Tab-separated table of C-alpha atoms and ligand atoms in Angstrom:
chain	number	residue	atom	x	y	z
N	6	MET	CA	-0.061	0.074	0.268
N	7	LYS	CA	1.380	2.920	-1.117
N	8	LEU	CA	0.832	5.774	2.049
N	9	SER	CA	0.678	9.167	2.209
N	10	GLU	CA	3.115	11.966	2.415
N	11	ARG	CA	2.439	13.345	4.903
N	12	LEU	CA	2.166	10.468	6.784
N	13	ALA	CA	6.184	10.253	6.659
N	14	ARG	CA	6.431	13.614	9.141
N	15	LEU	CA	3.650	11.839	11.499
N	16	GLY	CA	6.611	11.221	15.374
N	17	THR	CA	5.414	8.939	17.325
N	18	GLU	CA	5.335	8.267	21.208
N	19	THR	CA	8.809	6.207	22.356
N	20	ALA	CA	6.695	4.984	26.201
N	21	PHE	CA	5.540	2.027	23.912
N	22	GLU	CA	7.957	1.023	22.006
N	23	VAL	CA	10.559	0.523	25.207
N	24	LEU	CA	8.225	-0.767	26.762
N	25	VAL	CA	7.933	-3.531	23.899
N	26	ARG	CA	11.521	-3.474	24.070
N	27	ALA	CA	11.589	-4.520	27.407
N	28	ARG	CA	8.886	-7.265	26.914
N	29	THR	CA	10.760	-8.973	24.158
N	30	LEU	CA	13.371	-9.065	27.100
N	31	GLU	CA	11.315	-10.416	29.646
N	32	ALA	CA	9.832	-13.009	27.293
N	33	LYS	CA	13.764	-14.442	27.196
N	34	GLY	CA	13.684	-14.567	30.768
N	35	ARG	CA	15.983	-11.754	31.541
N	36	SER	CA	14.028	-9.301	34.334
N	37	VAL	CA	13.676	-5.390	33.997
N	38	ILE	CA	12.859	-2.596	36.252
N	39	HIS	CA	10.534	-0.715	33.906
N	40	LEU	CA	10.881	2.983	34.812
N	41	GLU	CA	9.744	3.581	31.058
N	42	ILE	CA	5.965	4.437	31.249
N	43	GLY	CA	3.869	6.941	32.608
N	44	GLU	CA	1.405	5.669	34.567
N	45	PRO	CA	0.523	5.438	37.826
N	46	ASP	CA	0.423	1.966	38.644
N	47	PHE	CA	-1.633	2.276	42.064
N	48	ASP	CA	-5.374	1.034	40.392
N	49	THR	CA	-8.033	2.954	39.969
N	50	PRO	CA	-9.641	3.345	43.358
N	51	ALA	CA	-13.060	0.762	44.908
N	52	HIS	CA	-15.472	3.078	44.289
N	53	VAL	CA	-14.659	4.265	41.270
N	54	VAL	CA	-14.852	0.208	39.327
N	55	GLU	CA	-18.182	-0.286	41.605
N	56	ALA	CA	-19.581	3.124	39.710
N	57	GLY	CA	-18.202	1.178	35.671
N	58	ILE	CA	-19.728	-2.474	37.090
N	59	ALA	CA	-22.822	-1.165	38.539
N	60	ALA	CA	-23.012	1.462	34.291
N	61	LEU	CA	-22.103	-1.255	32.662
N	62	LYS	CA	-25.335	-3.630	34.746
N	63	ALA	CA	-27.302	-1.080	34.287
N	64	GLY	CA	-27.407	-0.673	30.881
N	65	ALA	CA	-25.249	1.249	29.726
N	66	THR	CA	-23.704	0.278	26.631
N	67	HIS	CA	-24.540	2.029	24.168
N	68	TYR	CA	-23.622	5.439	21.823
N	69	GLY	CA	-23.520	8.385	23.979
N	70	PRO	CA	-23.644	11.667	23.191
N	71	ALA	CA	-20.302	13.074	20.980
N	72	ALA	CA	-19.454	15.225	23.369
N	73	GLY	CA	-19.876	13.511	26.185
N	74	LEU	CA	-22.522	12.474	28.819
N	75	PRO	CA	-23.708	16.005	29.899
N	76	GLU	CA	-23.933	14.620	33.503
N	77	LEU	CA	-20.224	13.694	32.719
N	78	ARG	CA	-20.150	17.613	31.090
N	79	GLN	CA	-22.012	19.256	34.153
N	80	ALA	CA	-19.945	17.597	36.758
N	81	VAL	CA	-16.356	18.361	34.928
N	82	ALA	CA	-18.405	22.339	34.617
N	83	GLU	CA	-18.937	21.927	38.408
N	84	ASP	CA	-14.767	20.424	39.271
N	85	SER	CA	-13.134	22.966	37.693
N	86	THR	CA	-15.666	26.344	38.494
N	87	ALA	CA	-14.077	24.834	42.347
N	88	ARG	CA	-10.546	24.158	41.454
N	89	ARG	CA	-8.996	26.039	38.320
N	90	GLY	CA	-11.757	29.459	39.576
N	91	VAL	CA	-12.745	29.757	35.344
N	92	LYS	CA	-16.051	30.129	34.759
N	93	ALA	CA	-17.659	26.801	33.022
N	94	THR	CA	-20.491	25.790	32.160
N	95	PRO	CA	-20.606	22.130	30.187
N	96	GLU	CA	-21.020	23.318	27.635
N	97	MET	CA	-18.039	24.062	27.527
N	98	VAL	CA	-16.880	20.309	28.581
N	99	VAL	CA	-15.983	17.693	25.421
N	100	VAL	CA	-15.566	14.191	27.354
N	101	THR	CA	-13.264	12.331	24.967
N	102	PRO	CA	-11.604	8.873	24.747
N	103	GLY	CA	-7.667	9.812	26.904
N	104	GLY	CA	-7.182	13.341	27.346
N	105	LYS	CA	-4.923	12.808	24.273
N	106	PRO	CA	-7.827	13.068	21.340
N	107	ILE	CA	-7.629	16.737	22.887
N	108	MET	CA	-4.053	17.368	21.791
N	109	PHE	CA	-5.103	15.973	17.446
N	110	TYR	CA	-8.839	17.935	17.662
N	111	LEU	CA	-7.079	20.707	18.474
N	112	ILE	CA	-4.319	21.317	16.325
N	113	LEU	CA	-6.375	20.087	13.568
N	114	ALA	CA	-9.369	22.862	14.666
N	115	LEU	CA	-6.030	25.096	14.606
N	116	VAL	CA	-3.605	24.876	12.344
N	117	ASP	CA	-2.912	25.185	8.963
N	118	PRO	CA	0.795	24.409	6.598
N	119	GLY	CA	2.918	26.900	7.024
N	120	ASP	CA	1.203	28.474	11.015
N	121	GLU	CA	3.607	29.304	13.563
N	122	VAL	CA	2.768	26.378	17.044
N	123	LEU	CA	4.386	27.276	19.615
N	124	TYR	CA	5.333	23.704	22.138
N	125	PRO	CA	7.700	22.892	25.017
N	126	ASN	CA	10.900	21.375	24.280
N	127	PRO	CA	11.845	18.451	25.507
N	128	GLY	CA	7.726	18.188	26.072
N	129	PHE	CA	5.578	15.794	25.575
N	130	PRO	CA	6.659	14.027	22.061
N	131	ILE	CA	2.909	13.733	21.191
N	132	TYR	CA	2.447	17.991	19.378
N	133	GLU	CA	5.389	18.376	17.881
N	134	SER	CA	4.701	15.413	15.742
N	135	MET	CA	0.781	16.637	15.607
N	136	ILE	CA	1.808	20.262	14.524
N	137	ARG	CA	3.488	18.116	11.861
N	138	TYR	CA	1.421	15.895	10.866
N	139	ILE	CA	-0.821	18.803	10.007
N	140	GLY	CA	1.862	20.933	8.430
N	141	GLY	CA	2.733	23.263	11.101
N	142	VAL	CA	5.979	25.365	11.819
N	143	PRO	CA	7.044	23.737	15.074
N	144	VAL	CA	8.614	26.449	16.714
N	145	PRO	CA	10.313	25.094	20.494
N	146	VAL	CA	10.591	26.653	23.301
N	147	ARG	CA	13.067	25.620	25.777
N	148	LEU	CA	12.339	24.756	29.533
N	149	LEU	CA	15.585	25.766	31.203
N	150	GLU	CA	17.054	23.673	33.669
N	151	GLU	CA	18.897	25.978	36.585
N	152	LYS	CA	15.708	27.001	37.126
N	153	LYS	CA	14.251	23.781	38.117
N	154	PHE	CA	12.735	23.311	34.085
N	155	GLU	CA	10.545	26.363	34.945
N	156	LEU	CA	9.321	27.298	30.600
N	157	ASP	CA	12.325	29.724	29.324
N	158	VAL	CA	8.689	32.472	29.084
N	159	ASP	CA	11.367	35.120	28.005
N	160	GLN	CA	12.062	33.690	24.991
N	161	LEU	CA	8.363	33.013	23.738
N	162	VAL	CA	7.032	35.566	24.414
N	163	SER	CA	9.562	37.160	22.032
N	164	ARG	CA	8.686	34.074	19.238
N	165	VAL	CA	4.761	35.567	19.920
N	166	GLY	CA	3.662	37.209	16.580
N	167	PRO	CA	1.532	37.276	13.946
N	168	LYS	CA	2.467	33.557	12.356
N	169	THR	CA	1.470	31.463	15.116
N	170	ARG	CA	-1.445	30.077	15.283
N	171	LEU	CA	-1.173	27.989	18.557
N	172	ILE	CA	0.330	28.018	21.903
N	173	ILE	CA	1.173	24.610	23.250
N	174	LEU	CA	1.671	24.437	27.703
N	175	ASN	CA	1.978	22.292	29.826
N	176	TYR	CA	2.080	21.859	33.651
N	177	PRO	CA	3.047	20.130	36.083
N	178	HIS	CA	4.932	18.492	33.189
N	179	ASN	CA	6.278	15.514	31.468
N	180	PRO	CA	9.264	14.684	30.581
N	181	THR	CA	10.948	16.896	33.531
N	182	GLY	CA	8.171	17.578	37.052
N	183	GLY	CA	8.766	20.972	36.543
N	184	THR	CA	5.734	24.007	36.725
N	185	ILE	CA	5.320	27.797	35.235
N	186	PRO	CA	5.173	29.784	37.685
N	187	GLU	CA	2.066	32.294	38.128
N	188	SER	CA	4.438	35.201	37.219
N	189	GLY	CA	4.775	33.139	33.788
N	190	LEU	CA	1.834	32.690	32.903
N	191	ARG	CA	0.933	35.833	32.911
N	192	ALA	CA	3.169	36.477	31.014
N	193	ILE	CA	2.507	34.864	28.465
N	194	ALA	CA	-1.854	34.466	28.993
N	195	SER	CA	-0.519	38.802	27.607
N	196	ALA	CA	1.394	38.135	24.754
N	197	ALA	CA	-1.777	35.496	23.520
N	198	ALA	CA	-3.945	37.834	24.761
N	199	LYS	CA	-2.292	41.036	22.763
N	200	TYR	CA	-1.695	38.718	19.684
N	201	GLY	CA	-5.792	36.311	19.474
N	202	VAL	CA	-3.209	33.619	19.737
N	203	PRO	CA	-5.583	30.297	21.388
N	204	VAL	CA	-3.924	28.623	24.059
N	205	LEU	CA	-4.044	24.946	25.072
N	206	SER	CA	-2.927	24.427	28.266
N	207	ASP	CA	-1.961	21.150	29.135
N	208	GLU	CA	-3.167	19.853	32.487
N	209	ILE	CA	-3.562	16.377	33.158
N	210	TYR	CA	-0.356	16.628	36.149
N	211	ALA	CA	-2.143	19.323	37.526
N	212	ARG	CA	-2.841	17.040	40.720
N	213	ILE	CA	0.510	15.515	41.104
N	214	LEU	CA	1.760	18.541	42.664
N	215	TYR	CA	3.715	18.642	45.786
N	216	ASP	CA	4.912	22.065	45.520
N	217	GLY	CA	2.327	25.122	46.264
N	218	GLN	CA	-1.015	25.881	44.328
N	219	HIS	CA	-1.213	24.909	41.276
N	220	THR	CA	-3.041	27.746	38.989
N	221	SER	CA	-4.161	27.976	34.983
N	222	ILE	CA	-3.564	30.665	32.607
N	223	ALA	CA	-7.509	29.830	31.999
N	224	SER	CA	-8.356	31.795	35.071
N	225	MET	CA	-6.866	34.796	33.858
N	226	PRO	CA	-7.342	37.611	32.693
N	227	GLY	CA	-8.160	38.464	28.685
N	228	MET	CA	-7.966	34.322	28.064
N	229	GLU	CA	-11.412	33.061	28.076
N	230	PRO	CA	-12.097	33.520	24.562
N	231	LEU	CA	-8.782	32.064	24.383
N	232	ALA	CA	-7.835	28.610	27.442
N	233	ILE	CA	-8.721	25.695	26.280
N	234	VAL	CA	-7.492	22.829	29.096
N	235	LEU	CA	-6.381	19.359	28.342
N	236	ASP	CA	-7.523	17.140	31.151
N	237	GLY	CA	-8.857	13.813	32.768
N	238	PHE	CA	-9.102	10.753	34.643
N	239	SER	CA	-5.442	8.680	33.891
N	240	LYS	CA	-3.339	10.120	36.267
N	241	THR	CA	-5.725	11.579	39.092
N	242	TYR	CA	-8.084	8.708	39.498
N	243	ALA	CA	-5.400	6.197	38.339
N	244	MET	CA	-7.354	4.778	35.529
N	245	THR	CA	-5.342	5.328	31.826
N	246	GLY	CA	-7.354	2.405	30.729
N	247	TRP	CA	-10.517	3.876	31.150
N	248	ARG	CA	-9.747	6.414	28.511
N	249	LEU	CA	-10.690	8.811	29.576
N	250	GLY	CA	-10.292	12.505	29.015
N	251	TYR	CA	-11.715	16.137	28.748
N	252	GLY	CA	-11.278	19.568	26.413
N	253	ILE	CA	-12.739	22.884	28.028
N	254	MET	CA	-12.959	25.072	25.669
N	255	PRO	CA	-15.517	28.185	25.487
N	256	ALA	CA	-17.970	27.075	23.338
N	257	PRO	CA	-18.671	27.084	19.652
N	258	MET	CA	-15.095	24.853	20.145
N	259	ALA	CA	-16.518	22.750	21.861
N	260	GLN	CA	-19.214	22.230	18.755
N	261	VAL	CA	-16.562	22.015	16.716
N	262	VAL	CA	-14.058	19.132	18.835
N	263	ALA	CA	-17.303	17.377	18.917
N	264	LYS	CA	-17.886	16.754	15.651
N	265	LEU	CA	-13.813	15.966	14.855
N	266	GLN	CA	-15.209	13.980	17.117
N	267	THR	CA	-18.441	12.681	15.745
N	268	ASN	CA	-15.719	11.877	12.585
N	269	ALA	CA	-13.252	9.909	14.725
N	270	THR	CA	-14.961	7.316	17.381
N	271	SER	CA	-17.881	8.886	17.819
N	272	CYS	CA	-18.241	9.739	21.120
N	273	THR	CA	-16.013	7.895	24.336
N	274	ALA	CA	-17.513	4.898	26.223
N	275	THR	CA	-20.443	4.838	27.443
N	276	PHE	CA	-19.664	3.477	30.929
N	277	SER	CA	-16.457	4.836	31.377
N	278	GLN	CA	-18.234	8.855	31.239
N	279	MET	CA	-20.064	7.329	34.669
N	280	ALA	CA	-17.366	5.632	36.520
N	281	ALA	CA	-15.294	9.282	35.970
N	282	VAL	CA	-19.118	11.172	37.474
N	283	THR	CA	-18.239	9.106	41.116
N	284	ALA	CA	-14.246	9.949	40.595
N	285	LEU	CA	-15.067	13.876	40.143
N	286	ARG	CA	-17.782	14.160	42.810
N	287	GLY	CA	-17.170	11.151	45.185
N	288	ASP	CA	-14.398	10.566	47.530
N	289	GLN	CA	-11.338	12.278	46.419
N	290	SER	CA	-8.362	10.164	49.543
N	291	SER	CA	-7.281	7.884	47.522
N	292	VAL	CA	-5.357	11.538	44.613
N	293	GLU	CA	-3.934	12.366	48.459
N	294	ARG	CA	-2.556	9.046	48.549
N	295	MET	CA	-1.317	8.656	45.409
N	296	ASN	CA	0.652	12.194	45.573
N	297	ALA	CA	1.936	10.612	49.358
N	298	GLU	CA	3.199	8.235	47.850
N	299	PHE	CA	5.073	10.131	45.113
N	300	ARG	CA	6.526	12.413	47.265
N	301	ARG	CA	7.704	9.904	49.235
N	302	ARG	CA	8.984	7.834	45.465
N	303	ARG	CA	10.582	11.492	44.257
N	304	ASP	CA	12.572	11.704	47.802
N	305	PHE	CA	14.072	8.784	47.344
N	306	ILE	CA	14.961	8.238	43.689
N	307	VAL	CA	15.579	12.789	43.459
N	308	GLU	CA	19.230	11.098	46.764
N	309	ASN	CA	20.078	8.491	45.153
N	310	LEU	CA	20.368	9.683	41.502
N	311	ARG	CA	22.266	12.325	42.887
N	312	GLN	CA	25.058	9.842	44.114
N	313	ILE	CA	25.701	8.245	40.830
N	314	PRO	CA	29.093	9.612	39.583
N	315	GLY	CA	27.865	11.825	36.457
N	316	PHE	CA	24.394	12.484	37.859
N	317	THR	CA	22.719	15.814	38.366
N	318	CYS	CA	19.077	15.998	39.217
N	319	VAL	CA	16.634	19.023	39.636
N	320	ARG	CA	14.205	17.915	42.295
N	321	PRO	CA	11.133	17.735	40.143
N	322	ARG	CA	7.687	19.607	41.705
N	323	GLY	CA	4.931	17.524	40.081
N	324	ALA	CA	4.490	15.210	38.024
N	325	PHE	CA	6.016	11.342	38.529
N	326	TYR	CA	9.039	11.379	36.452
N	327	VAL	CA	12.779	13.081	37.437
N	328	PHE	CA	15.217	14.226	34.315
N	329	PRO	CA	18.359	12.866	36.413
N	330	ASN	CA	21.287	15.369	33.715
N	331	ILE	CA	23.565	12.797	31.979
N	332	VAL	CA	26.595	14.232	31.105
N	333	GLY	CA	29.492	13.697	32.801
N	334	THR	CA	28.626	9.542	32.501
N	335	GLY	CA	29.766	10.523	29.198
N	336	HIS	CA	27.116	9.239	27.047
N	337	SER	CA	24.668	10.750	24.977
N	338	SER	CA	21.136	9.979	26.041
N	339	LYS	CA	20.027	7.392	23.976
N	340	SER	CA	23.693	4.519	23.870
N	341	LEU	CA	22.912	5.214	28.532
N	342	ALA	CA	18.967	4.465	27.604
N	343	ASP	CA	20.414	1.930	25.531
N	344	HIS	CA	22.309	0.048	27.541
N	345	LEU	CA	21.288	0.553	31.149
N	346	LEU	CA	17.640	-1.127	29.592
N	347	ASP	CA	20.144	-4.015	27.798
N	348	GLU	CA	22.544	-4.545	30.419
N	349	ALA	CA	21.432	-3.414	33.582
N	350	GLY	CA	17.503	-4.795	32.940
N	351	VAL	CA	15.529	-0.877	33.840
N	352	ALA	CA	14.118	0.330	31.306
N	353	CYS	CA	14.242	4.472	31.230
N	354	LEU	CA	13.344	6.048	28.328
N	355	SER	CA	16.453	8.657	25.962
N	356	GLY	CA	15.707	11.982	26.782
N	357	THR	CA	16.026	13.197	23.100
N	358	ALA	CA	12.403	10.726	22.702
N	359	PHE	CA	11.378	14.523	24.512
N	360	GLY	CA	12.890	17.105	21.358
N	361	GLU	CA	16.042	17.330	20.244
N	362	PHE	CA	16.792	20.011	23.334
N	363	GLY	CA	16.121	16.923	25.760
N	364	GLU	CA	19.431	15.822	25.137
N	365	GLY	CA	21.700	14.918	28.138
N	366	HIS	CA	19.342	13.596	29.631
N	367	VAL	CA	17.471	10.299	30.534
N	368	ARG	CA	13.242	10.272	31.827
N	369	PHE	CA	12.772	7.547	34.762
N	370	SER	CA	8.570	7.303	35.111
N	371	TYR	CA	8.752	6.565	39.909
N	372	ALA	CA	5.339	4.957	38.973
N	373	ASN	CA	7.380	2.376	41.343
N	374	SER	CA	7.248	0.387	44.156
N	375	MET	CA	9.352	1.894	46.414
N	376	ASP	CA	11.484	-1.647	46.510
N	377	ASN	CA	12.031	-1.085	42.155
N	378	LEU	CA	13.231	1.969	42.744
N	379	ALA	CA	15.717	0.764	44.877
N	380	GLU	CA	16.853	-2.848	42.892
N	381	ALA	CA	16.298	-0.512	39.935
N	382	LEU	CA	18.765	2.507	41.524
N	383	LYS	CA	21.100	-0.142	42.609
N	384	ARG	CA	21.692	-1.616	38.710
N	385	ILE	CA	21.656	1.944	37.584
N	386	LYS	CA	25.063	2.766	40.031
N	387	GLY	CA	26.379	-0.458	39.144
N	388	TRP	CA	25.751	-0.548	35.477
N	389	VAL	CA	27.201	3.385	35.409
N	390	GLU	CA	30.190	3.361	38.036
N	391	ASN	CA	31.083	0.033	35.452
N	392	HIS	CA	30.688	2.271	32.491
N	393	GLY	CA	31.429	5.891	32.812
N	394	GLY	CA	33.021	8.263	31.153
N	395	ARG	CA	33.162	5.760	27.738
N	396	ARG	CA	30.733	7.636	24.837
N	397	ALA	CA	29.291	4.432	23.451
P	427	LIG	C1	1.111	15.798	28.661
P	427	LIG	C2	0.071	14.890	28.451
P	427	LIG	N1	-0.624	14.714	27.963
P	427	LIG	C3	-1.728	14.593	28.025
P	427	LIG	C4	-1.065	12.942	28.212
P	427	LIG	C5	-2.392	12.063	27.714
P	427	LIG	O1	-3.227	11.005	28.646
P	427	LIG	P1	-4.576	10.007	27.660
P	427	LIG	O2	-4.052	8.984	28.825
P	427	LIG	O3	-4.877	10.531	29.209
P	427	LIG	O4	-4.727	10.203	27.320
P	427	LIG	C6	-0.091	12.825	28.849
P	427	LIG	C7	-0.285	10.775	28.435
P	427	LIG	O5	1.241	10.494	29.746
P	427	LIG	C8	0.733	13.387	29.399
P	427	LIG	O6	2.211	13.029	29.785
């Protein structure tokens, strides 16, 4: 079959490829510790699972409206108004199978060939993949390691102009765990408002934040007609396999996105959506428990990575990833990640899986047990001590 030309521009998410490589090694009898994939290792809270089962038993096994079930759109709007300070109505909410489709739909809806899109680099690889796929011009904005991986707001603001069609932000940030301070968000909001540029604010890790309060750019003056918030249930409620996310955006845009969804998937699974209503409205203690455990693991992995020759490590402020600098080992990011998988039995991702500015780093997800983290750190340290200083 002859593939379309545009397909050559489509990127991917390396985490899934590394997972397959790791599983192949395991099938051959090798032990691998999985620090590559970005999903909580916790179970979905029991009361949410029960709500999903009850919905299935009650017959929630049919198509639903493209934009999402009215009860869930209402619950998301209420949650957003209460937690983000973004005045949302159900008409502004579109429920999608995971948060990812919001990126796809928004970039499809807003970007024409030749249009510029600003996005964080290193950053979630699907942003750049989708921008290129549509024929847009990706304009990467660096994260500043010396400022705990805050986005370089000055660089972003200086690059906003008449050709900019979209700004993508992600805070707390994958892969670094960095965030954007309120002053930075204000500066970005004012640049976006000046040129009338929409902002896709990926806040999927908003509730996995260890220091301070999450502030959404959507709550800032001038952003009402321009902000699209992406969030979902995958990370906050450990529901990756339920495929549940949403976007909050101006109501006319929500209609456009719902139309794209009609073309792509028709709707999000109905019983999943009913479980999501329970997740939002029910007991939130599971979120706090998960975060407390992530914080403990973050501190443990950071302290131990700092003991490895050639590694330095910024303490992340949110999400469940660390992005140590490995330049001092003498290895490139890809080579170190490959060696750690093949020879040390630790699966992680090369920093370059998140864009060109990820060179010099690897990403470890600490969504794994303390025992596995301790074993992984022992293996990494052992391997680096034997192979450091030699560029492969
Ligand atoms: C920054 C970021 N945004 C969005 C997503 C998508 O999550 P979902 O599984 O809900 O599609 C992820 C998942 O890894 C992510 O890291």
